[in-house]
Coordinates of N, CA and C and ligand atoms in Angstrom, one line a residue:
G1 N 0.8 -1.2 0.0 CA 0.0 0.0 0.0 C 0.9 1.3 0.0
I2 N 0.2 2.4 0.0 CA 0.9 3.7 0.0 C 1.7 3.9 1.3
D3 N 2.8 4.5 1.1 CA 3.7 4.8 2.3 C 3.1 6.1 3.0
P4 N 2.6 6.0 4.2 CA 2.0 7.1 4.8 C 3.0 8.2 5.2
N5 N 4.3 7.9 5.1 CA 5.3 8.9 5.3 C 6.0 9.4 4.0
F6 N 5.2 9.4 3.0 CA 5.7 9.7 1.6 C 6.3 11.1 1.6
D7 N 5.7 12.0 2.4 CA 6.3 13.4 2.3 C 7.6 13.5 2.9
E8 N 8.1 12.5 3.7 CA 9.4 12.5 4.2 C 10.3 11.6 3.4
N9 N 9.8 10.5 2.9 CA 10.5 9.5 2.2 C 10.7 9.7 0.7
R10 N 10.0 10.6 0.1 CA 10.0 10.9 -1.3 C 10.4 12.3 -1.7
E11 N 10.9 12.5 -2.8 CA 11.2 13.8 -3.3 C 10.0 14.5 -3.8
H12 N 9.8 15.8 -3.5 CA 8.8 16.6 -4.1 C 9.1 16.8 -5.6
A13 N 8.3 16.3 -6.5 CA 8.7 16.3 -7.9 C 8.0 17.4 -8.7
G14 N 7.2 18.2 -8.0 CA 6.5 19.2 -8.8 C 5.0 19.3 -8.5
E15 N 4.2 19.8 -9.4 CA 2.8 20.0 -9.2 C 2.1 19.6 -10.5
E16 N 0.9 19.0 -10.3 CA 0.0 18.7 -11.4 C -1.4 18.9 -11.0
N17 N -2.2 19.6 -11.9 CA -3.6 19.9 -11.5 C -3.7 20.6 -10.2
G18 N -2.7 21.4 -9.8 CA -2.7 22.1 -8.6 C -2.4 21.3 -7.4
L19 N -1.9 20.1 -7.6 CA -1.6 19.2 -6.4 C -0.1 18.9 -6.4
D20 N 0.4 18.6 -5.2 CA 1.8 18.2 -5.1 C 1.9 16.8 -5.7
V21 N 3.1 16.6 -6.3 CA 3.5 15.2 -6.9 C 4.8 14.8 -6.2
W22 N 4.8 13.6 -5.8 CA 6.0 13.0 -5.0 C 6.6 11.9 -5.9
G23 N 7.9 12.0 -6.2 CA 8.5 11.1 -7.1 C 8.9 9.7 -6.5
P24 N 9.6 8.9 -7.2 CA 10.1 9.1 -8.5 C 8.9 9.1 -9.6
V25 N 9.1 9.9 -10.6 CA 8.2 10.0 -11.7 C 8.9 9.8 -13.0
D26 N 8.5 8.8 -13.8 CA 9.0 8.5 -15.1 C 7.9 7.9 -16.0
P27 N 7.1 8.8 -16.5 CA 6.0 8.4 -17.3 C 6.3 7.6 -18.6
P28 N 5.4 6.7 -19.1 CA 4.1 6.5 -18.5 C 4.1 5.4 -17.4
E29 N 5.2 4.8 -17.1 CA 5.2 3.6 -16.2 C 5.2 4.0 -14.7
K30 N 5.8 5.2 -14.4 CA 6.0 5.5 -13.0 C 5.5 6.9 -12.8
L31 N 4.4 7.1 -12.0 CA 3.7 8.3 -11.9 C 3.7 8.9 -10.5
G32 N 4.2 8.2 -9.5 CA 4.4 8.8 -8.2 C 3.1 8.9 -7.4
I33 N 3.2 9.8 -6.3 CA 2.0 10.0 -5.5 C 1.5 11.4 -5.7
H34 N 0.2 11.5 -5.8 CA -0.5 12.8 -6.1 C -1.3 13.3 -4.9
G35 N -1.0 14.5 -4.4 CA -1.8 15.1 -3.3 C -1.0 15.2 -2.0
A36 N -1.6 15.8 -1.0 CA -0.9 16.1 0.2 C -1.8 15.6 1.4
H37 N -2.9 16.4 1.7 CA -3.8 15.9 2.7 C -4.5 14.6 2.3
V38 N -5.0 14.6 1.1 CA -5.5 13.3 0.5 C -4.5 12.9 -0.6
A39 N -3.8 11.8 -0.4 CA -2.7 11.4 -1.3 C -3.1 10.1 -2.0
V40 N -2.9 10.0 -3.3 CA -3.1 8.7 -4.0 C -1.8 8.3 -4.7
D41 N -1.5 7.0 -4.4 CA -0.3 6.5 -5.1 C -0.7 6.0 -6.4
Y42 N -0.4 6.7 -7.4 CA -0.8 6.4 -8.8 C -0.2 5.1 -9.3
D43 N 1.0 4.7 -8.7 CA 1.6 3.4 -9.1 C 1.0 2.2 -8.5
I44 N 0.0 2.4 -7.5 CA -0.7 1.3 -6.9 C -2.2 1.3 -7.4
C45 N -2.8 2.4 -7.6 CA -4.2 2.5 -8.0 C -4.5 1.7 -9.2
I46 N -5.5 0.9 -9.1 CA -6.0 0.0 -10.2 C -7.3 0.5 -10.8
A47 N -7.7 1.7 -10.5 CA -8.9 2.4 -11.0 C -10.2 1.6 -10.6
D48 N -10.2 1.1 -9.4 CA -11.4 0.5 -8.8 C -12.6 1.4 -8.8
G49 N -12.4 2.7 -8.4 CA -13.4 3.7 -8.5 C -14.3 3.8 -7.2
A50 N -14.1 3.0 -6.2 CA -14.9 3.0 -5.0 C -14.7 4.3 -4.3
C51 N -13.5 4.8 -4.3 CA -13.2 6.1 -3.6 C -14.0 7.2 -4.2
L52 N -13.9 7.4 -5.5 CA -14.6 8.4 -6.2 C -16.1 8.4 -6.1
E53 N -16.6 7.1 -6.2 CA -18.1 7.0 -6.2 C -18.6 7.2 -4.8
N54 N -17.9 7.0 -3.7 CA -18.4 7.0 -2.4 C -18.0 8.2 -1.5
C55 N -17.0 9.0 -2.0 CA -16.6 10.2 -1.2 C -17.8 11.1 -1.0
P56 N -18.1 11.4 0.3 CA -19.3 12.2 0.5 C -19.2 13.7 0.1
V57 N -18.0 14.2 -0.2 CA -17.8 15.5 -0.6 C -17.1 15.7 -1.9
D58 N -17.1 14.6 -2.7 CA -16.7 14.6 -4.1 C -15.3 15.2 -4.3
V59 N -14.3 14.6 -3.6 CA -12.9 15.1 -3.7 C -12.2 14.7 -5.0
F60 N -12.6 13.6 -5.6 CA -11.8 13.0 -6.7 C -12.4 13.2 -8.1
D61 N -11.4 13.3 -9.0 CA -11.7 13.3 -10.5 C -10.9 12.2 -11.1
W62 N -11.4 11.6 -12.2 CA -10.7 10.7 -13.0 C -9.7 11.5 -13.9
V63 N -8.5 10.9 -14.0 CA -7.5 11.4 -15.0 C -7.0 10.2 -15.8
D64 N -6.8 10.4 -17.1 CA -6.3 9.3 -18.0 C -4.8 9.1 -17.8
T65 N -4.4 7.8 -17.7 CA -3.0 7.5 -17.6 C -2.6 6.4 -18.6
P66 N -2.7 6.6 -19.9 CA -2.5 5.6 -20.8 C -1.1 5.0 -20.7
D67 N -1.0 3.6 -20.8 CA 0.2 2.8 -20.8 C 0.8 2.7 -19.4
H68 N 0.0 3.1 -18.3 CA 0.5 2.8 -17.0 C 0.2 1.3 -16.7
P69 N 1.1 0.5 -16.2 CA 0.9 -0.9 -16.0 C -0.2 -1.3 -15.1
A70 N -0.6 -0.5 -14.1 CA -1.6 -0.9 -13.1 C -3.0 -0.6 -13.6
S71 N -3.2 0.5 -14.4 CA -4.5 0.9 -14.9 C -4.3 2.2 -15.8
E72 N -5.3 2.3 -16.7 CA -5.2 3.4 -17.7 C -5.9 4.7 -17.2
R73 N -6.4 4.7 -16.0 CA -6.8 5.9 -15.4 C -6.6 5.9 -13.9
K74 N -6.6 7.0 -13.3 CA -6.3 7.2 -11.8 C -7.3 8.2 -11.3
V75 N -7.4 8.2 -9.9 CA -8.2 9.3 -9.3 C -7.3 10.4 -8.8
E76 N -7.6 11.6 -9.2 CA -6.9 12.8 -8.7 C -7.7 13.4 -7.6
P77 N -7.0 13.6 -6.4 CA -7.7 14.2 -5.3 C -7.8 15.8 -5.4
T78 N -8.5 16.2 -6.5 CA -8.5 17.6 -6.9 C -9.0 18.5 -5.9
R79 N -10.0 18.1 -5.1 CA -10.6 18.9 -4.1 C -10.2 18.4 -2.7
E80 N -9.0 18.1 -2.5 CA -8.5 17.6 -1.2 C -8.8 18.6 -0.1
D81 N -8.9 19.9 -0.4 CA -9.2 20.9 0.6 C -10.6 20.7 1.2
Q82 N -11.5 20.0 0.5 CA -12.8 19.8 0.9 C -13.0 18.6 1.9
C83 N -11.9 17.8 1.9 CA -12.0 16.5 2.7 C -12.4 16.7 4.1
I84 N -13.3 15.8 4.6 CA -13.8 15.9 6.0 C -13.3 14.8 6.9
D85 N -12.2 14.1 6.4 CA -11.5 13.1 7.1 C -12.4 11.9 7.6
C86 N -13.3 11.5 6.7 CA -14.2 10.4 7.1 C -13.5 9.1 7.0
M87 N -12.4 9.0 6.2 CA -11.6 7.8 6.0 C -12.3 6.7 5.2
L88 N -13.4 7.0 4.6 CA -14.1 6.0 3.8 C -13.2 5.6 2.6
C89 N -12.5 6.5 1.9 CA -11.7 6.1 0.8 C -10.5 5.2 1.2
V90 N -9.9 5.6 2.3 CA -8.8 4.8 2.8 C -9.2 3.4 3.1
D91 N -10.4 3.2 3.7 CA -10.9 1.9 4.1 C -11.4 1.1 3.0
I92 N -11.9 1.7 1.9 CA -12.6 1.0 0.9 C -11.7 0.6 -0.3
C93 N -10.6 1.3 -0.4 CA -9.7 1.0 -1.6 C -9.1 -0.4 -1.5
P94 N -9.3 -1.3 -2.5 CA -8.9 -2.7 -2.4 C -7.4 -2.8 -2.4
V95 N -6.7 -1.8 -2.9 CA -5.2 -2.0 -3.0 C -4.5 -1.0 -2.1
D96 N -5.2 -0.3 -1.2 CA -4.6 0.6 -0.2 C -3.8 1.7 -0.8
A97 N -4.3 2.3 -1.8 CA -3.6 3.3 -2.6 C -3.7 4.7 -2.0
I98 N -4.6 4.9 -1.0 CA -4.9 6.3 -0.5 C -4.5 6.5 0.9
D99 N -3.9 7.6 1.2 CA -3.5 8.0 2.6 C -4.2 9.4 2.8
V100 N -4.9 9.5 4.0 CA -5.5 10.8 4.4 C -4.9 11.1 5.7
D101 N -4.2 12.3 5.8 CA -3.5 12.8 7.0 C -4.5 13.5 7.8
A102 N -5.2 12.8 8.7 CA -6.3 13.4 9.6 C -5.7 13.9 10.9
S103 N -4.4 13.8 11.1 CA -3.9 14.3 12.4 C -3.8 15.8 12.5
Ligands
SF4_1 FE1 -13.6 11.9 0.7 FE2 -13.7 10.9 3.2 FE3 -11.7 10.2 1.6 FE4 -11.8 12.7 2.6 S1 -11.5 10.8 3.8 S2 -11.3 12.1 0.4 S3 -14.0 13.0 2.6 S4 -13.8 9.7 1.3
F3S2 FE1 -7.8 3.7 -7.2 FE2 -8.4 2.6 -4.9 FE3 -9.8 4.6 -5.8 S1 -7.8 1.5 -6.7 S2 -9.7 4.4 -8.0 S3 -7.6 4.7 -5.3 S4 -10.6 2.8 -4.7

């Protein structure tokens, strides 16, 4: 699953869609972690969709990631500032790709 200490263990690789990106990034195979308060490990996400469908405040958007080995789309936590720390997405993701820093 996602490393909850990604902000210490990974390099800040830039920004995409207004969100922090944490490396290593080497597209299309290696896309890193997107977000800060709500973070999605793009290299783990298999596009299950349960997070996006069930988030009560609609934090996530789909983005296309053609030729990524795990899935051809990912969820971007575009509205992470709206997150109410319910932890539903963290609990529901079948591959443990999401970290929410509720502390
Ligand atoms: Fe949405 Fe809850 Fe996940 Fe925050 S913790 S992104 S509110 S499902
Ligand atoms: Fe991806 Fe997990 Fe959501 S696989 S689409 S982060 S439920």
